CSV table of C-alpha atoms in Angstrom, one decimal:
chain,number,residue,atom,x,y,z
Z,1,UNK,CA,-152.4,25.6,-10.1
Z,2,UNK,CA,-150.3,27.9,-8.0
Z,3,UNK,CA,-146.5,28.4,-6.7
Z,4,UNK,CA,-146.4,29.9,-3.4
Z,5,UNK,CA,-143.1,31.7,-2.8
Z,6,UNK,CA,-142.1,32.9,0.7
Z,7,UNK,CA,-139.5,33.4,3.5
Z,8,UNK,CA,-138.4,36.8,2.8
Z,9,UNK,CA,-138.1,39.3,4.9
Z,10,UNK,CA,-135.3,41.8,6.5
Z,11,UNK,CA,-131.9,40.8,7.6
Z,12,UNK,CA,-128.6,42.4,8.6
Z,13,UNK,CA,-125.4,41.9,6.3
Z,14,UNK,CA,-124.1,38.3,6.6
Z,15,UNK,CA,-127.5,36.8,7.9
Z,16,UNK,CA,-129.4,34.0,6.3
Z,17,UNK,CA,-132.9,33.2,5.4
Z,18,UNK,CA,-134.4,30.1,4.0
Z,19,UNK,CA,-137.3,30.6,0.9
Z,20,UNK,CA,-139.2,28.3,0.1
Z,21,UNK,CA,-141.6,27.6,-3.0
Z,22,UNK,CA,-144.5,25.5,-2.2
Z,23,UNK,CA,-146.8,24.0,-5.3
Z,24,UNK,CA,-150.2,23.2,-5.1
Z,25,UNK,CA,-153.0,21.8,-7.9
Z,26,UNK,CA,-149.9,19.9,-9.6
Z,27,UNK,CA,-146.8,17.8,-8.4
Z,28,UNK,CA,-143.5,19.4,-8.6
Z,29,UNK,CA,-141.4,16.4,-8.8
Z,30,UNK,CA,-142.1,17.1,-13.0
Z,31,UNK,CA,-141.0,19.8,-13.0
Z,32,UNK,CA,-137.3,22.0,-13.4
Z,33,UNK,CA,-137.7,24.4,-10.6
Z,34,UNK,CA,-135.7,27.6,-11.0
Z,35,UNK,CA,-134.9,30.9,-8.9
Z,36,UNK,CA,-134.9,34.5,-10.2
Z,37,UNK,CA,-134.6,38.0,-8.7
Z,38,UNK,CA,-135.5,41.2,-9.4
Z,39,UNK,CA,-134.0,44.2,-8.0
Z,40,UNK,CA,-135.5,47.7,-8.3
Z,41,UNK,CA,-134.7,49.3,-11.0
Z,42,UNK,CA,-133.1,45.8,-12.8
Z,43,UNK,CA,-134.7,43.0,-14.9
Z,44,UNK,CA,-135.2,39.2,-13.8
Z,45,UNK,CA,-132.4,37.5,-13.2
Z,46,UNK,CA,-131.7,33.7,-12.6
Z,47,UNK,CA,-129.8,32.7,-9.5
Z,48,UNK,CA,-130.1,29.2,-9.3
Z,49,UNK,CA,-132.3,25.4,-10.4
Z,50,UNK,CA,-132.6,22.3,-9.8
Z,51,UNK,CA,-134.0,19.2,-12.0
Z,52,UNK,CA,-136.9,17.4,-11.3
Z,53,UNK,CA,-134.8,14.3,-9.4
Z,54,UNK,CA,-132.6,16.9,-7.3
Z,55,UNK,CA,-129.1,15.7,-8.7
Z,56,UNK,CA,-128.6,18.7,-11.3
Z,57,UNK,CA,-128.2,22.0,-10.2
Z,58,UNK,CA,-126.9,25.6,-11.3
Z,59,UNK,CA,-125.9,28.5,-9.6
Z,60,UNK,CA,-125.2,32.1,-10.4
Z,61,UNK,CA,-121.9,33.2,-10.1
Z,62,UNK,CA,-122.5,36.0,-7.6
Z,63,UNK,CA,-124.2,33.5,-5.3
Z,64,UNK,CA,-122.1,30.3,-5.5
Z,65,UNK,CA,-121.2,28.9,-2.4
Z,66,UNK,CA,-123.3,30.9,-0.6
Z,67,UNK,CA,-126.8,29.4,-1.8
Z,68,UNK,CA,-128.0,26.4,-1.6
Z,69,UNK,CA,-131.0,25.0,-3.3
Z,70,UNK,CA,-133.1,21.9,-2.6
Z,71,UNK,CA,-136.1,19.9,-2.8
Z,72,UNK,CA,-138.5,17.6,-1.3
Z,73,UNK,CA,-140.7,16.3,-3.8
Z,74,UNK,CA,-143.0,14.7,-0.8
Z,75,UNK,CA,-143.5,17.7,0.5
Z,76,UNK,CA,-143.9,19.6,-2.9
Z,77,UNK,CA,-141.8,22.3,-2.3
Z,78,UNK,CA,-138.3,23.5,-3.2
Z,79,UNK,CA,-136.3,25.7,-0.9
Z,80,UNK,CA,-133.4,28.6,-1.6
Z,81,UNK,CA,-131.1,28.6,1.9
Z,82,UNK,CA,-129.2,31.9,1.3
Z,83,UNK,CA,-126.3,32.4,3.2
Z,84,UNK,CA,-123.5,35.2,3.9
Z,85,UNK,CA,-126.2,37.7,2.5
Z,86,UNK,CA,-124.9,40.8,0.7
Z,87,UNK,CA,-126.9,44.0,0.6
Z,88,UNK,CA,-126.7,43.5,-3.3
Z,89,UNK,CA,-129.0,40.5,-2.9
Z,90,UNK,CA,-132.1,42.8,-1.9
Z,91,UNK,CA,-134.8,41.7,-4.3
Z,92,UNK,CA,-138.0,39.9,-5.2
Z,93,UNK,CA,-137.0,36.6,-5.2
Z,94,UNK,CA,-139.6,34.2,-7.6
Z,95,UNK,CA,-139.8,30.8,-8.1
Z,96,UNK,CA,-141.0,29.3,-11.7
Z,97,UNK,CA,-141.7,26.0,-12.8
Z,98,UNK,CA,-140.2,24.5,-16.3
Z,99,UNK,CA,-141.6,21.4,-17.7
Z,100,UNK,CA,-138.3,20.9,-19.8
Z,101,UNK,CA,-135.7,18.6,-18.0
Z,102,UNK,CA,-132.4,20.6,-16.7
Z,103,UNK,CA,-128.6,18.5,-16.9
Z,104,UNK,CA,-126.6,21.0,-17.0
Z,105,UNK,CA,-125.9,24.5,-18.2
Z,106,UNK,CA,-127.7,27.4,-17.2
Z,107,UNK,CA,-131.2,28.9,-16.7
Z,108,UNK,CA,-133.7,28.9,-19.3
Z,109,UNK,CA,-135.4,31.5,-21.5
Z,110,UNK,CA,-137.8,32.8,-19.1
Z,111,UNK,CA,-140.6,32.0,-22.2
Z,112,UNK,CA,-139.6,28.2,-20.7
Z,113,UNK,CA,-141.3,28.5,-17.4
Z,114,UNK,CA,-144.9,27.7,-17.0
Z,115,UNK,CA,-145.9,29.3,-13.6
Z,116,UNK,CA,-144.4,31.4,-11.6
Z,117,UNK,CA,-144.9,32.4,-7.7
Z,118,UNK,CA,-146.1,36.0,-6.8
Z,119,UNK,CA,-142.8,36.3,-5.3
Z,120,UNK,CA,-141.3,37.7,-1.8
Z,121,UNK,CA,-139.3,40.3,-0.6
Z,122,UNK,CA,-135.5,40.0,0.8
Z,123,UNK,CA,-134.0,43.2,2.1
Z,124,UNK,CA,-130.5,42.7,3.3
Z,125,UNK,CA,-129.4,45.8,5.3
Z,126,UNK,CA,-125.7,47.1,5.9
């Protein structure tokens, strides 16, 4: 059982970059699939999820309208298009896995996700 996270990599102020989070040994369409980040320095924080059928989401403040997360549950795999990228969203960005259902308010306790991805680097330069 494993979450893949990837995409990362290095872009200039204002670019974009697509991750994705890719599940293999179970089906992801169960499952509440969330975002966090980590900057140096900084604990986890949760930028953005999506329930299992696609039709609820949540989004961080600092990244509304700028994010956009998505899934194809044929394809077993959620993606994070980020957008307008600010040098404040360098991070490790991680995807987790929550078996509980998300409708509506935020992220869950991080004790509520069951795996987690290795995570992958976004460096937004200035």
């Amino acid at each position: 059982v494993q979450l893949q996270a990837s995409g990362g990599g290095l872009v200039q102020t204002g670019g974009s970059l697509r991750l994705s989070c890719a599940a293999s040994g179970f089906t992801l369409d169960d499952y509440t699939i969330a975002w966090f980040r980590q900057a140096p320095g900084w604990g986890r924080e949760g930028i953005s999820q999506i329930s299992s059928s696609g039709s609820n989401t949540y989004y961080l403040d600092s990244v509304k309208g700028r994010f956009t997360i998505s899934r194809d549950n044929a394809k077993n795999t959620v993606y994070l298009q980020m957008n307008s990228l600010r040098p404040e969203d360098t991070a490790v960005y991680y995807c987790a896995a929550a078996r509980r259902q998300y409708v509506f308010g935020t992220i869950f306790p991080l004790d509520d996700y069951v795996y987690w991805g290795q995570g992958t680097l976004v460096t937004v330069s200035s």
